Tab-separated table of C-alpha atoms and ligand atoms in Angstrom:
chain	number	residue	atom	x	y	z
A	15	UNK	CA	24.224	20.563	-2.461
A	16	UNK	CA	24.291	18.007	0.188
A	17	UNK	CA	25.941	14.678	-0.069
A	18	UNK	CA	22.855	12.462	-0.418
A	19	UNK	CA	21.541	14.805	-3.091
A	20	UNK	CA	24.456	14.879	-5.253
A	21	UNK	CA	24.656	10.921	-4.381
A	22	UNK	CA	21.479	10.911	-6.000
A	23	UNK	CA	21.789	13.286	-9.103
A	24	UNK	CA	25.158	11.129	-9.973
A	25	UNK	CA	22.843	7.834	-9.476
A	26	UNK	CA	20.342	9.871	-12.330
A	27	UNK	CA	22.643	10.822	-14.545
A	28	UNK	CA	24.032	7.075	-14.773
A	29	UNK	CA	21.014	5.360	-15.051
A	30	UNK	CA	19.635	8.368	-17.933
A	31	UNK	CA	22.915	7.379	-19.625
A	32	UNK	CA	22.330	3.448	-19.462
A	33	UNK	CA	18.883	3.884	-20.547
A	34	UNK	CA	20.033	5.023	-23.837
A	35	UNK	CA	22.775	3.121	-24.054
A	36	UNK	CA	21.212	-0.307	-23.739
A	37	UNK	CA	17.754	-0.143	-24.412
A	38	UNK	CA	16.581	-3.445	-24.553
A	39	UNK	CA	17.861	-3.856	-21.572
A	40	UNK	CA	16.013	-1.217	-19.789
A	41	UNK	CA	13.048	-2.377	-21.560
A	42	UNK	CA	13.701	-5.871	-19.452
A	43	UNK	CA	14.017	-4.260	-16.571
A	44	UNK	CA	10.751	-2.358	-17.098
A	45	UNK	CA	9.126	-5.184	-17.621
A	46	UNK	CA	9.954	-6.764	-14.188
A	47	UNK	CA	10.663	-3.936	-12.307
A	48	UNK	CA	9.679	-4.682	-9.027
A	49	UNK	CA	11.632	-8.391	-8.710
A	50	UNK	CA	14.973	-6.663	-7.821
A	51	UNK	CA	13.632	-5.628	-4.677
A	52	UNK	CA	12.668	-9.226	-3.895
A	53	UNK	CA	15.900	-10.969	-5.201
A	54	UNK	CA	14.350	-11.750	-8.289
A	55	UNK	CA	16.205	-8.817	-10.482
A	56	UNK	CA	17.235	-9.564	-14.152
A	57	UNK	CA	21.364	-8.903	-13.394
A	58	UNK	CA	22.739	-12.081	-12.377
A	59	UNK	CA	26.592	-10.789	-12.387
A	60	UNK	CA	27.738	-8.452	-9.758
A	61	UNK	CA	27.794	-5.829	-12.840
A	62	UNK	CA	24.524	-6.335	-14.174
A	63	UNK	CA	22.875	-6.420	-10.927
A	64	UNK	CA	24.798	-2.994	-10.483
A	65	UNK	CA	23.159	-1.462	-13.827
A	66	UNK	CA	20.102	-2.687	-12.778
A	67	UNK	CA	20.179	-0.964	-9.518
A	68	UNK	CA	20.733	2.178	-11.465
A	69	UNK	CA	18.525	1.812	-14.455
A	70	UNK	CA	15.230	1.271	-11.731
A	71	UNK	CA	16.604	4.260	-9.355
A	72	UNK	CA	16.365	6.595	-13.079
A	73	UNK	CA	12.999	4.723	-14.054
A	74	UNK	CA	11.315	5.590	-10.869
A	75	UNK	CA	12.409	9.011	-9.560
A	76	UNK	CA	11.683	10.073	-12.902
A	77	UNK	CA	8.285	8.162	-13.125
A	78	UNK	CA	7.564	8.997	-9.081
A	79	UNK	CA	4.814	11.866	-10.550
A	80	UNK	CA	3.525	10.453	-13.046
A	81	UNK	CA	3.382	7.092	-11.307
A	82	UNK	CA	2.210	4.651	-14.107
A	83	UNK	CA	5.258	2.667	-14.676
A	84	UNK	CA	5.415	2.150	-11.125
A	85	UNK	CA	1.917	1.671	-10.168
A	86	UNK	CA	1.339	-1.264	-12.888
A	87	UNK	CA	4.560	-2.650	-11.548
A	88	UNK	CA	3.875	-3.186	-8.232
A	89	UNK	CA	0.122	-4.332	-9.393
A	90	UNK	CA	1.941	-6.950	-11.573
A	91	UNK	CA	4.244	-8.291	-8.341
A	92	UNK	CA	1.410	-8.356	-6.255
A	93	UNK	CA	-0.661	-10.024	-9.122
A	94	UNK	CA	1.338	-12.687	-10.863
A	95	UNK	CA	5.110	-12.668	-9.313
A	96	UNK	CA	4.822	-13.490	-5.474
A	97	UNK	CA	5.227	-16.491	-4.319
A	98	UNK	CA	3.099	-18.598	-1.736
A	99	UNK	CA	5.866	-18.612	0.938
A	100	UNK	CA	4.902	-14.537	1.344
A	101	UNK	CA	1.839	-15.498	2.958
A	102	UNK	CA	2.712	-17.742	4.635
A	103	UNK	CA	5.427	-15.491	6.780
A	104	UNK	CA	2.624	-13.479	7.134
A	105	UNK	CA	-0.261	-15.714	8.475
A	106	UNK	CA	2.447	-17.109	10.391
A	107	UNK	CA	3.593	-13.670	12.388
A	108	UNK	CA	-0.125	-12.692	12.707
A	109	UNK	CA	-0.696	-13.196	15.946
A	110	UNK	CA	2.755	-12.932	18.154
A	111	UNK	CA	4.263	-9.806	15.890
A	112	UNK	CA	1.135	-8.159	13.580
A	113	UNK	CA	-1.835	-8.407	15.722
A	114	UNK	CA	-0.505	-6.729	19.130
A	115	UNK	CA	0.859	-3.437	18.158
A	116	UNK	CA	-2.542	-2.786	16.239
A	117	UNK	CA	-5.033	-3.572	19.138
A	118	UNK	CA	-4.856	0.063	20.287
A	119	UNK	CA	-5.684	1.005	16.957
A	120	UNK	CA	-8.543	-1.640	16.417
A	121	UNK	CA	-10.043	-0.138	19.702
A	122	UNK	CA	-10.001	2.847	18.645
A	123	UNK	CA	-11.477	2.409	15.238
A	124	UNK	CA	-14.423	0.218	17.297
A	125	UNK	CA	-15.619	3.143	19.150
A	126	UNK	CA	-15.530	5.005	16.181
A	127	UNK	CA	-17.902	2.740	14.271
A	128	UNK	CA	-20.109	1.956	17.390
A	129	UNK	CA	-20.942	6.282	17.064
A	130	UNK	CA	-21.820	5.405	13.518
A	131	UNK	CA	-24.198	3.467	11.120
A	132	UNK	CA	-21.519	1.409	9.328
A	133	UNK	CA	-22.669	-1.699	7.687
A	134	UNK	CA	-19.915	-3.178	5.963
A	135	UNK	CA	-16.259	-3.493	6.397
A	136	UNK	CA	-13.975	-3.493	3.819
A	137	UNK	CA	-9.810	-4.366	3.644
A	138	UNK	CA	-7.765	-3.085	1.042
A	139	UNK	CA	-5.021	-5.561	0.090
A	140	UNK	CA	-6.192	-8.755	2.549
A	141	UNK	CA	-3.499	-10.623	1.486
A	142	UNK	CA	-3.911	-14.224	3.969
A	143	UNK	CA	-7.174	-12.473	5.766
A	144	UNK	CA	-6.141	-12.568	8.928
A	145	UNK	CA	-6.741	-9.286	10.137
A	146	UNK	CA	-10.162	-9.860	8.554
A	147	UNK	CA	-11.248	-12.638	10.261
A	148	UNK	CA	-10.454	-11.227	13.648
A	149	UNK	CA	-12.299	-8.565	12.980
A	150	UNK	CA	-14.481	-10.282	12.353
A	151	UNK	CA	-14.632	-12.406	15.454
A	152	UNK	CA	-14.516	-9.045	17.752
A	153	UNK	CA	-16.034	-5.994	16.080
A	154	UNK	CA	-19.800	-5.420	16.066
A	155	UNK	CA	-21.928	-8.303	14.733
A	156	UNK	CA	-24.209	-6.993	12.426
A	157	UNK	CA	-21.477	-5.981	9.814
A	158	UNK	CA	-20.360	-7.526	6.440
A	159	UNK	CA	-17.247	-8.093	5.837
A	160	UNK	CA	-14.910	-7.797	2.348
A	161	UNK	CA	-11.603	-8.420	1.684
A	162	UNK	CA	-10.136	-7.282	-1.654
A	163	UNK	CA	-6.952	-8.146	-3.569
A	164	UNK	CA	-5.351	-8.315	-6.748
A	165	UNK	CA	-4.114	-11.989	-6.090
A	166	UNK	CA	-6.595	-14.371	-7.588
A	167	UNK	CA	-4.543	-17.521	-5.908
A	168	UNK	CA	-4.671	-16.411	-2.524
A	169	UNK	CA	-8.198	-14.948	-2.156
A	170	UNK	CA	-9.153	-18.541	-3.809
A	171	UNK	CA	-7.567	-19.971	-0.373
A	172	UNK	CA	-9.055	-17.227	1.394
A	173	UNK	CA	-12.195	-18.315	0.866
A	174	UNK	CA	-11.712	-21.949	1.842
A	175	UNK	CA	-10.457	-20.573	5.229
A	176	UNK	CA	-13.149	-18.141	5.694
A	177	UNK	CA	-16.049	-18.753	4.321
A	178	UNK	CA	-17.936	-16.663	6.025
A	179	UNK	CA	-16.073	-13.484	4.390
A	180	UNK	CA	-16.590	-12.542	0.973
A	181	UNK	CA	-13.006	-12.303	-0.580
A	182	UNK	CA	-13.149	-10.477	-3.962
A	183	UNK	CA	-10.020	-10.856	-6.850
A	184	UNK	CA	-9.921	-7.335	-8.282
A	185	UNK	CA	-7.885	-4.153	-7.890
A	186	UNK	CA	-9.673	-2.219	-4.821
A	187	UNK	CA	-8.763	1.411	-7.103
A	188	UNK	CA	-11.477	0.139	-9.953
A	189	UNK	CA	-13.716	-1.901	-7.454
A	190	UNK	CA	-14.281	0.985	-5.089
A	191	UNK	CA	-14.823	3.740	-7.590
A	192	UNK	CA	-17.751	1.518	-9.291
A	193	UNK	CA	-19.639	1.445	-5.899
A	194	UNK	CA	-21.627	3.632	-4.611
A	195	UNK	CA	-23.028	2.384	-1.550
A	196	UNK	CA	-22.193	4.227	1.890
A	197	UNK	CA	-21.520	3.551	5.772
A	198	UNK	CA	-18.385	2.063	4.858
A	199	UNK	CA	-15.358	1.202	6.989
A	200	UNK	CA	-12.409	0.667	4.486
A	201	UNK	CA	-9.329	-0.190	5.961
A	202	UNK	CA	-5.423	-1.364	5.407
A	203	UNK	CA	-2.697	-3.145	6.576
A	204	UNK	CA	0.912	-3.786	6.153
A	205	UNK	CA	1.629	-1.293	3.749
A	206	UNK	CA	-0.911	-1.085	0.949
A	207	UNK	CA	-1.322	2.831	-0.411
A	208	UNK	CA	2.263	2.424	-0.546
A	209	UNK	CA	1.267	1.014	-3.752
A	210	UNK	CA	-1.003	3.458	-5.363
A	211	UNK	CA	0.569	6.259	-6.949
A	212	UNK	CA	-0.545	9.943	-5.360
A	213	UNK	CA	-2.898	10.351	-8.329
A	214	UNK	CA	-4.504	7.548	-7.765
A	215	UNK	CA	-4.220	7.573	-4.027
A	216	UNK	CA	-5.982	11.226	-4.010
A	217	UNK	CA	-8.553	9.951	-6.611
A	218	UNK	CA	-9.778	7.127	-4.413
A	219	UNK	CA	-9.977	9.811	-1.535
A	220	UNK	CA	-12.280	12.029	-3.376
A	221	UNK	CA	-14.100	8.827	-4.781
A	222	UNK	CA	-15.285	7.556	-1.279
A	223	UNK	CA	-15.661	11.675	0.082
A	224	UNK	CA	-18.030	12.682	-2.632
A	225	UNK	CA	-20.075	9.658	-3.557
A	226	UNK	CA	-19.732	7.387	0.438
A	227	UNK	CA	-19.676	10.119	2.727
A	228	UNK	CA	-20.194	8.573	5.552
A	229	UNK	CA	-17.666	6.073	5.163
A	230	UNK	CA	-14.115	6.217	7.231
A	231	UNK	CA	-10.768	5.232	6.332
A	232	UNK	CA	-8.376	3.398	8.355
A	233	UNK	CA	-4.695	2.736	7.759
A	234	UNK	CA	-3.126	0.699	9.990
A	235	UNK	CA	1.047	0.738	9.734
A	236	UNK	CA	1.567	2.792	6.513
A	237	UNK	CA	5.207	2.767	5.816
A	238	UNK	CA	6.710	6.362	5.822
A	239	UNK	CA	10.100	7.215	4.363
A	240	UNK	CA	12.630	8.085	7.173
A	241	UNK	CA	13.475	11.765	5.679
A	242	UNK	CA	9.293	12.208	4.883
A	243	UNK	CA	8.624	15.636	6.832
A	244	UNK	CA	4.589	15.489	7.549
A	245	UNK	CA	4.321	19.064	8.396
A	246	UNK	CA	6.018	20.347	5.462
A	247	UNK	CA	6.266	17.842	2.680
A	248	UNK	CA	3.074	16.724	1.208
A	249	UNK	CA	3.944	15.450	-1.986
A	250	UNK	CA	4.455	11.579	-2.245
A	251	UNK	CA	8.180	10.583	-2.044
A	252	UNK	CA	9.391	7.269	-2.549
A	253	UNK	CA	10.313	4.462	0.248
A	254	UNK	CA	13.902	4.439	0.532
A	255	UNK	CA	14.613	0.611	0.476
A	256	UNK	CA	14.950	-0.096	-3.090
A	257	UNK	CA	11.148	-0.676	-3.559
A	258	UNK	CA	10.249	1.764	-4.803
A	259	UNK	CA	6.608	2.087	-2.986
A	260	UNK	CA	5.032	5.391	-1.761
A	261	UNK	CA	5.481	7.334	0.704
A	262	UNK	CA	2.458	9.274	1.124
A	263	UNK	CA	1.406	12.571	3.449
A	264	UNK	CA	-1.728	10.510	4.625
A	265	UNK	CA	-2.663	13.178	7.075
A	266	UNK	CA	-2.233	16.015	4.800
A	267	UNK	CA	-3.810	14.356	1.814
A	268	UNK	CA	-6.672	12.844	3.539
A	269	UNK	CA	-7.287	16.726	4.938
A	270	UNK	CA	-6.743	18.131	0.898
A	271	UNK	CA	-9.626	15.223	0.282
A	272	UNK	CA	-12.175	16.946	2.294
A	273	UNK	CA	-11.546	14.318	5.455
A	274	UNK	CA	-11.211	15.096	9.324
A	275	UNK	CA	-8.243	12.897	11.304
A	276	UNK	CA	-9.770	11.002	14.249
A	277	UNK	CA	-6.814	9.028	15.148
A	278	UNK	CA	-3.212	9.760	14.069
A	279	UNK	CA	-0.105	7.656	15.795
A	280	UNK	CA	3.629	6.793	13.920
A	281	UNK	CA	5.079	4.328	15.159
A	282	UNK	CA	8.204	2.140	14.288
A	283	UNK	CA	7.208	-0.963	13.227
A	284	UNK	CA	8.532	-4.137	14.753
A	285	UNK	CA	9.454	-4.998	10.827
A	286	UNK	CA	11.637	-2.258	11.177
A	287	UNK	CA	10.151	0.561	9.493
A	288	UNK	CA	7.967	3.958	9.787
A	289	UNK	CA	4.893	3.655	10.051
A	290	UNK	CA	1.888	5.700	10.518
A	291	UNK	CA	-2.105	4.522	11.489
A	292	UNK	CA	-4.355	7.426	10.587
A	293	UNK	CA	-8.309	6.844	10.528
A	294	UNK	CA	-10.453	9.575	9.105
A	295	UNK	CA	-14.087	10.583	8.767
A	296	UNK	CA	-15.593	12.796	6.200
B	323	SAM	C1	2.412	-5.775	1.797
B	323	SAM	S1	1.047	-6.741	1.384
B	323	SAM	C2	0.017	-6.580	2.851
B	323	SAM	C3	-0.956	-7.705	2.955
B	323	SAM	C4	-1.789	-7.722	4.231
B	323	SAM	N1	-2.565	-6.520	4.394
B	323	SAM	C5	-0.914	-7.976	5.438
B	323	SAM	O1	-0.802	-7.102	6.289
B	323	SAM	O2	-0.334	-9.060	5.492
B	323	SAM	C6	0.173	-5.754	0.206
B	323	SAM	C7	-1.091	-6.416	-0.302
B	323	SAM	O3	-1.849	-5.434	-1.012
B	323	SAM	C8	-2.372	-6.025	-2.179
B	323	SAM	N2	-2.631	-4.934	-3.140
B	323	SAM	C9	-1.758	-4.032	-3.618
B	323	SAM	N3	-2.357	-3.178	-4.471
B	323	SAM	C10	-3.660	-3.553	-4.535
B	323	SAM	C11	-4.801	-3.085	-5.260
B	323	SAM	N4	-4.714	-2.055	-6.121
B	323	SAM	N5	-5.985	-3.717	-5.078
B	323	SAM	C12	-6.091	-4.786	-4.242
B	323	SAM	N6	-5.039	-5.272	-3.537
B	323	SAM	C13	-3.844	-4.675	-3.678
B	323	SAM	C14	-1.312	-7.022	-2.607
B	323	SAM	O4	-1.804	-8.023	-3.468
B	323	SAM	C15	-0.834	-7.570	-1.262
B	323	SAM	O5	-1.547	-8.699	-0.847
């Protein structure tokens, strides 16, 4: 066994153990799993912060399948826990750090759609709508654009900003698999799959492939975990950064999904991480 695996069966067999030995505390930590990652972690001494660490490395390696502990988590951070100053980092970097590494991307998707009879375009996870509103202000005209996302306080905003884009509160999983209507672009940013479990990830696949099939989807900078081997390994893994998030084999799931790539690039992100831009027709 290699170093990093026996690393990580020790870091199991701890956190198993402090699971059943303190309980209530593990129910805590369940409860608001995903603040550690954000500084916002239960343990406040350097010892508690130290069980914590190992009680959420048990919780979600042995959840990673599965996926609901960790899927309602991450909707419950994105939902309720984050604070205003996120968005604002991120409206702020939009144009000098976000926007220029995806313009090749965002050409390439425009040809795509200008071969097509899309009618309405629709981000996953808009978070401050600025990639929506450019799009809006350079793709083709006759399009509608949507932006969904779970937080209620900043698509409120949202729509003061831009209110000529209709910005929708609601979890894009159940909005998306309640529609029905076609010539779709639905695209993300940023790191958004990242928090769907593979179940649910491969569910909304087969959702927009069997009843929107002539929709495309377009991921722009999905992170990737460093050791993720896309020719080989396509099951999910987990990020490596104490997240938590997915790591998902977009290329090899959106192919499993009945989908054909039409753009593929990895890239490293200037945030510093792996990242892969895949769009895909049916
Ligand atoms: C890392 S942020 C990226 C935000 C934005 N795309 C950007 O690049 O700045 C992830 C966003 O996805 C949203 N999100 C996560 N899961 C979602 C879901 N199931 N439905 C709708 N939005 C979701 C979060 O609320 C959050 O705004």
């Amino acid at each position: 066994m290699d170093s990093r695996r026996l690393k990580a069966s020790i870091k199991m067999m701890l956190g198993l153990i402090l699971t059943k030995l303190m309980p209530a505390t593990t129910q805590k930590i369940k409860d608001s799993f995903a603040l550690q990652y954000w500084g916002k972690g239960v343990g406040k001494s350097k010892i508690g912060k130290r069980i914590e660490t190992l009680i959420r490395f048990y919780l979600a390696h042995s959840n990673k399948n599965k996926g609901d502990i960790l899927e309602k988590s991450h909707k419950d951070f994105w939902r309720n826990e984050i604070d205003a100053e996120w968005y604002q980092k991120s409206e702020a970097r939009f144009h000098d750090a976000t926007l220029p590494p995806l313009a090749p991307h965002i050409a390439a998707l425009n040809r795509l759609i200008k071969d097509t009879k899309t009618r309405t375009l629709c981000e996953i996870g808009t978070g401050d709508g600025m990639l929506l509103s450019h799009l809006k202000n350079t793709l083709a005209s006759h399009l509608t654009f949507i932006g969904l996302d779970l937080s209620e306080q900043r698509m409120a905003l949202n729509r003061n900003q831009f209110s000529d884009i209709n910005f929708l509160a609601c979890d894009a999983f159940d909005w998306i698999s309640q529609r029905s209507e076609d010539h779709t672009v639905y695209i993300t940013n940023g790191g958004v799959m990242e928090y769907f479990s593979q179940a649910s990830l491969e569910a909304l696949f087969k959702q927009i492939r069997t009843e929107q099939p002539h929709s495309i989807i377009s991921l722009f900078h999905e992170p990737i975990a460093p050791d993720h081997d896309l020719n080989h390994d396509v099951e999910s893994r987990l990020t490596l950064g104490g997240e938590f998030s997915y790591s998902h084999n977009y290329p090899k799931l959106l192919e499993r999904a009945g989908f054909t790539i039409q753009h593929l690039e990895e890239e490293s992100h200037p945030a510093g991480y792996r990242a892969l831009t895949i769009i895909a027709t049916v």
